[in-house]
XYZ file of C-alpha atoms in Angstrom:
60
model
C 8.057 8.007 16.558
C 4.300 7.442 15.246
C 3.628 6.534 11.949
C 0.072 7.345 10.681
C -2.040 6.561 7.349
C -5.741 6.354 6.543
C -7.643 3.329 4.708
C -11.190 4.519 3.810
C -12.780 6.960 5.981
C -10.546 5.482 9.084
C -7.045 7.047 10.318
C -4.123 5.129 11.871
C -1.436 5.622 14.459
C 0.856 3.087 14.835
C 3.647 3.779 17.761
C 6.433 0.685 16.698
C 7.425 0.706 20.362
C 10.853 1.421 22.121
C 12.372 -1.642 21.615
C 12.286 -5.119 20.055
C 9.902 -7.224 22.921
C 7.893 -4.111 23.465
C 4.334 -4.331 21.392
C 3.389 -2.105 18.850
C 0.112 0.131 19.559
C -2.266 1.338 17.031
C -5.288 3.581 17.980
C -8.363 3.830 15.327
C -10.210 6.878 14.334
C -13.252 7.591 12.224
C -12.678 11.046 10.295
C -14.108 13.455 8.349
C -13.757 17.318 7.087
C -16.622 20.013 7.498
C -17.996 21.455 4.806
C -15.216 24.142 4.719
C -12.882 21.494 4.555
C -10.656 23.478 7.349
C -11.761 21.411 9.936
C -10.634 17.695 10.680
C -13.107 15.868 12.809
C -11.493 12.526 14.555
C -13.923 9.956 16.312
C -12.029 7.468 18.563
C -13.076 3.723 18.067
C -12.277 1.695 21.478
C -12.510 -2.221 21.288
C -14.356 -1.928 17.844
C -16.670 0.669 18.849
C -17.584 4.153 18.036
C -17.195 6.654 20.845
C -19.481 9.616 21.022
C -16.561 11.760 22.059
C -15.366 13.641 19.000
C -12.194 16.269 18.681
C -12.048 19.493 16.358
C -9.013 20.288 14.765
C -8.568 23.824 12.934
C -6.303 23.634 9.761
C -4.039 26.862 9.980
């Protein structure tokens, strides 16, 4: 199970883990909509930093 909310213009995934000595992990992303406001654009932050990779996702 992930559980996800967004702070600003940032979005987090948390993933609790399978079991109580296994760490929780939590992945950052920077995110936006186009202008047509169907799109969601994610930016993955790594160790603090903004990658240059960036995913599309279509609204249906």
């Amino acid at each position: 199970m992930e559980y996800y909310y967004t702070k600003g213009d940032r979005l987090y995934v948390l993933n609790p883990g399978s079991g109580f000595k296994v760490s929780a992990s939590v992945y950052e992303f920077l995110y936006e909509f186009s202008n047509s406001d169907s799109i969601l654009v994610l930016q993955d932050y790594t160790n603090g930093e903004l990658s240059n990779y960036k995913e599309f996702l279509k609204r249906k």
